[in-house]
Amino acid sequence: MPAQYWAIAIHGGAGESEWEQMDPATAVTYHDSLAKALSAGSAVLKRHGKALDAVEAAVKVLEDDPLFNAGRGSAFAADGKNEMDAALMDGATLAVGSVADVQFTRHPIALARAVMEHTPYVMMVGAGADEFSRAQGLEQQPPSFFFTELRWREFVSIMRTSGRPVPPRPAGVGPATGPTASAGPHMFGHRFGTVGAVARDSEGHLAAATSTGGMQGKLPGRVGDSPLIGAGTYASDHSCAVSGTGVGEYFIRLTLARQICTLVEQGQTPQQAADHMIHTELPALKGGEGGVIVIAPTGDPIWSSNTLGMFRAKEAEGSEPDIHVK
Ligand code: ASP
């Protein structure tokens, strides 16, 4: 296969009112976080690593970053627990690994990769997936590791607004640190904040990865689009690689990621295909909002969103990183 120019794109979630409220200091903080994750992914591609390794590397950085709703900083289910979902897909082989409702793995995307590489399955959920994670020797963390005051405050407000009881703070988390904790650039709550990456390596292979804490206040056991192959995550060298963010139920109903790739197979450009799904099909289902990043076997990565904002960044061989907070 001829050498291709490598490229990568990442996202850190999409949303609405949050973007209106974002102050400049917060924007800088998010910009720096995106830059760090992008460079973790592009470092893999620069040394001719695999697209699959690049998307995993970028997503791990975002999972560790408490600003985003994935790994550390995840949203809370209605019982006050973190139930995290993640998936990745190798466009060269169509190999897939996916996990849902896991609670203790520091990097859910690494657990998805372990499902891909060390089981005959494509998806594992709940207690069984947590058990498999321990058996694989992946780093385990208690609920207090994933907890952030910002995400908890946002959760409490969503529970109150919807008239539901607020569960106790997770075990091991101290008392609330008071109103002053709301000061500073990190005070940027949002319902979304899922993270994802798509990449093409110098062999021309594609990969996609997505990781999330899901929707704030979701019922325990709810699974979104991120770990469902074809909904929030998809990759095939024959069409494109996609990672999505938004209200997962709509992405699932449209098999949105796979649908973008089908349109690309039928001759649309990635931008045309993504715009059609995001600006026509998604809003046609009342409440369908969100965005995607897409990369194809040729050309730069693209993105499309129907929300006010989407944290996103991309880099291609020979160009500077292109980072957008708004
Ligand atoms: N798509 C995610 C979910 O529904 C949420 C998000 O993208 O923020 O679980």
JSON list of N, CA and C and ligand atoms in Angstrom, two decimals, residues 11 13-14 69 85 191-195 210 212-215 218 222-227 244-249 251-252, ligand 1:
[
{"chain": "A", "resi": 11, "resn": "HIS", "atom": "N", "xyz": [-12.61, 14.96, 19.28]},
{"chain": "A", "resi": 11, "resn": "HIS", "atom": "CA", "xyz": [-13.64, 15.86, 19.79]},
{"chain": "A", "resi": 11, "resn": "HIS", "atom": "C", "xyz": [-13.77, 15.68, 21.29]},
{"chain": "A", "resi": 13, "resn": "GLY", "atom": "N", "xyz": [-16.90, 16.67, 22.83]},
{"chain": "A", "resi": 13, "resn": "GLY", "atom": "CA", "xyz": [-18.31, 16.88, 23.12]},
{"chain": "A", "resi": 13, "resn": "GLY", "atom": "C", "xyz": [-18.87, 18.12, 22.45]},
{"chain": "A", "resi": 14, "resn": "ALA", "atom": "N", "xyz": [-20.20, 18.13, 22.36]},
{"chain": "A", "resi": 14, "resn": "ALA", "atom": "CA", "xyz": [-20.91, 19.24, 21.73]},
{"chain": "A", "resi": 14, "resn": "ALA", "atom": "C", "xyz": [-22.00, 19.71, 22.68]},
{"chain": "A", "resi": 69, "resn": "ASN", "atom": "N", "xyz": [-16.36, 14.62, 29.85]},
{"chain": "A", "resi": 69, "resn": "ASN", "atom": "CA", "xyz": [-17.28, 13.60, 30.37]},
{"chain": "A", "resi": 69, "resn": "ASN", "atom": "C", "xyz": [-16.88, 12.21, 29.84]},
{"chain": "A", "resi": 85, "resn": "ASP", "atom": "N", "xyz": [-19.04, 4.20, 29.12]},
{"chain": "A", "resi": 85, "resn": "ASP", "atom": "CA", "xyz": [-19.15, 3.44, 27.87]},
{"chain": "A", "resi": 85, "resn": "ASP", "atom": "C", "xyz": [-17.97, 3.82, 26.97]},
{"chain": "A", "resi": 191, "resn": "ARG", "atom": "N", "xyz": [-23.79, 19.21, 29.72]},
{"chain": "A", "resi": 191, "resn": "ARG", "atom": "CA", "xyz": [-24.43, 17.91, 29.76]},
{"chain": "A", "resi": 191, "resn": "ARG", "atom": "C", "xyz": [-23.63, 16.91, 28.94]},
{"chain": "A", "resi": 192, "resn": "PHE", "atom": "N", "xyz": [-22.94, 17.39, 27.94]},
{"chain": "A", "resi": 192, "resn": "PHE", "atom": "CA", "xyz": [-22.25, 16.49, 27.04]},
{"chain": "A", "resi": 192, "resn": "PHE", "atom": "C", "xyz": [-20.77, 16.41, 27.44]},
{"chain": "A", "resi": 193, "resn": "GLY", "atom": "N", "xyz": [-19.87, 16.35, 26.50]},
{"chain": "A", "resi": 193, "resn": "GLY", "atom": "CA", "xyz": [-18.45, 16.27, 26.86]},
{"chain": "A", "resi": 193, "resn": "GLY", "atom": "C", "xyz": [-17.85, 14.91, 26.60]},
{"chain": "A", "resi": 194, "resn": "THR", "atom": "N", "xyz": [-18.61, 14.07, 25.90]},
{"chain": "A", "resi": 194, "resn": "THR", "atom": "CA", "xyz": [-18.07, 12.81, 25.40]},
{"chain": "A", "resi": 194, "resn": "THR", "atom": "C", "xyz": [-16.81, 13.10, 24.59]},
{"chain": "A", "resi": 195, "resn": "VAL", "atom": "N", "xyz": [-15.90, 12.14, 24.54]},
{"chain": "A", "resi": 195, "resn": "VAL", "atom": "CA", "xyz": [-14.67, 12.36, 23.78]},
{"chain": "A", "resi": 195, "resn": "VAL", "atom": "C", "xyz": [-14.54, 11.30, 22.68]},
{"chain": "A", "resi": 210, "resn": "THR", "atom": "N", "xyz": [-14.41, 6.17, 20.77]},
{"chain": "A", "resi": 210, "resn": "THR", "atom": "CA", "xyz": [-15.29, 7.09, 21.49]},
{"chain": "A", "resi": 210, "resn": "THR", "atom": "C", "xyz": [-15.40, 6.63, 22.94]},
{"chain": "A", "resi": 212, "resn": "THR", "atom": "N", "xyz": [-17.26, 7.79, 26.92]},
{"chain": "A", "resi": 212, "resn": "THR", "atom": "CA", "xyz": [-18.19, 8.72, 27.57]},
{"chain": "A", "resi": 212, "resn": "THR", "atom": "C", "xyz": [-18.66, 8.24, 28.93]},
{"chain": "A", "resi": 213, "resn": "GLY", "atom": "N", "xyz": [-19.07, 9.20, 29.74]},
{"chain": "A", "resi": 213, "resn": "GLY", "atom": "CA", "xyz": [-19.81, 8.88, 30.96]},
{"chain": "A", "resi": 213, "resn": "GLY", "atom": "C", "xyz": [-21.30, 8.86, 30.69]},
{"chain": "A", "resi": 214, "resn": "GLY", "atom": "N", "xyz": [-21.69, 9.19, 29.46]},
{"chain": "A", "resi": 214, "resn": "GLY", "atom": "CA", "xyz": [-23.11, 9.18, 29.08]},
{"chain": "A", "resi": 214, "resn": "GLY", "atom": "C", "xyz": [-23.83, 10.44, 29.52]},
{"chain": "A", "resi": 215, "resn": "MET", "atom": "N", "xyz": [-25.14, 10.38, 29.53]},
{"chain": "A", "resi": 215, "resn": "MET", "atom": "CA", "xyz": [-25.96, 11.55, 29.84]},
{"chain": "A", "resi": 215, "resn": "MET", "atom": "C", "xyz": [-26.13, 11.68, 31.36]},
{"chain": "A", "resi": 218, "resn": "LYS", "atom": "N", "xyz": [-28.87, 9.84, 33.86]},
{"chain": "A", "resi": 218, "resn": "LYS", "atom": "CA", "xyz": [-29.47, 8.71, 33.13]},
{"chain": "A", "resi": 218, "resn": "LYS", "atom": "C", "xyz": [-29.88, 7.63, 34.14]},
{"chain": "A", "resi": 222, "resn": "ARG", "atom": "N", "xyz": [-28.76, 2.50, 31.49]},
{"chain": "A", "resi": 222, "resn": "ARG", "atom": "CA", "xyz": [-28.94, 3.09, 30.15]},
{"chain": "A", "resi": 222, "resn": "ARG", "atom": "C", "xyz": [-27.62, 3.02, 29.38]},
{"chain": "A", "resi": 223, "resn": "VAL", "atom": "N", "xyz": [-27.69, 2.69, 28.12]},
{"chain": "A", "resi": 223, "resn": "VAL", "atom": "CA", "xyz": [-26.50, 2.68, 27.27]},
{"chain": "A", "resi": 223, "resn": "VAL", "atom": "C", "xyz": [-26.75, 3.64, 26.11]},
{"chain": "A", "resi": 224, "resn": "GLY", "atom": "N", "xyz": [-25.75, 4.47, 25.82]},
{"chain": "A", "resi": 224, "resn": "GLY", "atom": "CA", "xyz": [-25.88, 5.43, 24.73]},
{"chain": "A", "resi": 224, "resn": "GLY", "atom": "C", "xyz": [-25.31, 4.90, 23.43]},
{"chain": "A", "resi": 225, "resn": "ASP", "atom": "N", "xyz": [-25.05, 5.82, 22.53]},
{"chain": "A", "resi": 225, "resn": "ASP", "atom": "CA", "xyz": [-24.58, 5.46, 21.19]},
{"chain": "A", "resi": 225, "resn": "ASP", "atom": "C", "xyz": [-23.08, 5.15, 21.14]},
{"chain": "A", "resi": 226, "resn": "SER", "atom": "N", "xyz": [-22.31, 5.75, 22.07]},
{"chain": "A", "resi": 226, "resn": "SER", "atom": "CA", "xyz": [-20.85, 5.70, 21.94]},
{"chain": "A", "resi": 226, "resn": "SER", "atom": "C", "xyz": [-20.31, 4.27, 21.79]},
{"chain": "A", "resi": 227, "resn": "PRO", "atom": "N", "xyz": [-20.80, 3.29, 22.62]},
{"chain": "A", "resi": 227, "resn": "PRO", "atom": "CA", "xyz": [-20.22, 1.96, 22.51]},
{"chain": "A", "resi": 227, "resn": "PRO", "atom": "C", "xyz": [-20.94, 1.09, 21.47]},
{"chain": "A", "resi": 244, "resn": "GLY", "atom": "N", "xyz": [-18.94, 10.15, 17.17]},
{"chain": "A", "resi": 244, "resn": "GLY", "atom": "CA", "xyz": [-20.01, 11.12, 17.38]},
{"chain": "A", "resi": 244, "resn": "GLY", "atom": "C", "xyz": [-20.15, 11.54, 18.82]},
{"chain": "A", "resi": 245, "resn": "THR", "atom": "N", "xyz": [-20.89, 12.64, 18.99]},
{"chain": "A", "resi": 245, "resn": "THR", "atom": "CA", "xyz": [-21.26, 13.11, 20.32]},
{"chain": "A", "resi": 245, "resn": "THR", "atom": "C", "xyz": [-22.60, 13.82, 20.23]},
{"chain": "A", "resi": 246, "resn": "GLY", "atom": "N", "xyz": [-23.43, 13.62, 21.22]},
{"chain": "A", "resi": 246, "resn": "GLY", "atom": "CA", "xyz": [-24.75, 14.24, 21.21]},
{"chain": "A", "resi": 246, "resn": "GLY", "atom": "C", "xyz": [-25.71, 13.34, 21.96]},
{"chain": "A", "resi": 247, "resn": "VAL", "atom": "N", "xyz": [-26.99, 13.55, 21.77]},
{"chain": "A", "resi": 247, "resn": "VAL", "atom": "CA", "xyz": [-27.98, 12.74, 22.48]},
{"chain": "A", "resi": 247, "resn": "VAL", "atom": "C", "xyz": [-28.00, 11.36, 21.83]},
{"chain": "A", "resi": 248, "resn": "GLY", "atom": "N", "xyz": [-27.48, 10.38, 22.55]},
{"chain": "A", "resi": 248, "resn": "GLY", "atom": "CA", "xyz": [-27.17, 9.09, 21.96]},
{"chain": "A", "resi": 248, "resn": "GLY", "atom": "C", "xyz": [-28.34, 8.37, 21.34]},
{"chain": "A", "resi": 249, "resn": "GLU", "atom": "N", "xyz": [-29.53, 8.53, 21.93]},
{"chain": "A", "resi": 249, "resn": "GLU", "atom": "CA", "xyz": [-30.68, 7.79, 21.45]},
{"chain": "A", "resi": 249, "resn": "GLU", "atom": "C", "xyz": [-30.95, 8.08, 19.96]},
{"chain": "A", "resi": 251, "resn": "PHE", "atom": "N", "xyz": [-28.70, 9.06, 17.69]},
{"chain": "A", "resi": 251, "resn": "PHE", "atom": "CA", "xyz": [-27.62, 8.46, 16.90]},
{"chain": "A", "resi": 251, "resn": "PHE", "atom": "C", "xyz": [-27.89, 6.96, 16.71]},
{"chain": "A", "resi": 252, "resn": "ILE", "atom": "N", "xyz": [-28.42, 6.34, 17.76]},
{"chain": "A", "resi": 252, "resn": "ILE", "atom": "CA", "xyz": [-28.71, 4.91, 17.67]},
{"chain": "A", "resi": 252, "resn": "ILE", "atom": "C", "xyz": [-29.84, 4.68, 16.66]},
{"chain": "B", "resi": 1, "resn": "ASP", "atom": "N1", "xyz": [-23.55, 10.44, 23.07]},
{"chain": "B", "resi": 1, "resn": "ASP", "atom": "C1", "xyz": [-23.40, 10.32, 24.49]},
{"chain": "B", "resi": 1, "resn": "ASP", "atom": "C2", "xyz": [-24.48, 9.45, 25.05]},
{"chain": "B", "resi": 1, "resn": "ASP", "atom": "O1", "xyz": [-25.61, 9.57, 24.63]},
{"chain": "B", "resi": 1, "resn": "ASP", "atom": "C3", "xyz": [-23.42, 11.63, 25.20]},
{"chain": "B", "resi": 1, "resn": "ASP", "atom": "C4", "xyz": [-22.55, 12.70, 24.60]},
{"chain": "B", "resi": 1, "resn": "ASP", "atom": "O2", "xyz": [-22.12, 12.60, 23.45]},
{"chain": "B", "resi": 1, "resn": "ASP", "atom": "O3", "xyz": [-22.29, 13.67, 25.29]},
{"chain": "B", "resi": 1, "resn": "ASP", "atom": "O4", "xyz": [-24.20, 8.68, 25.93]}
]
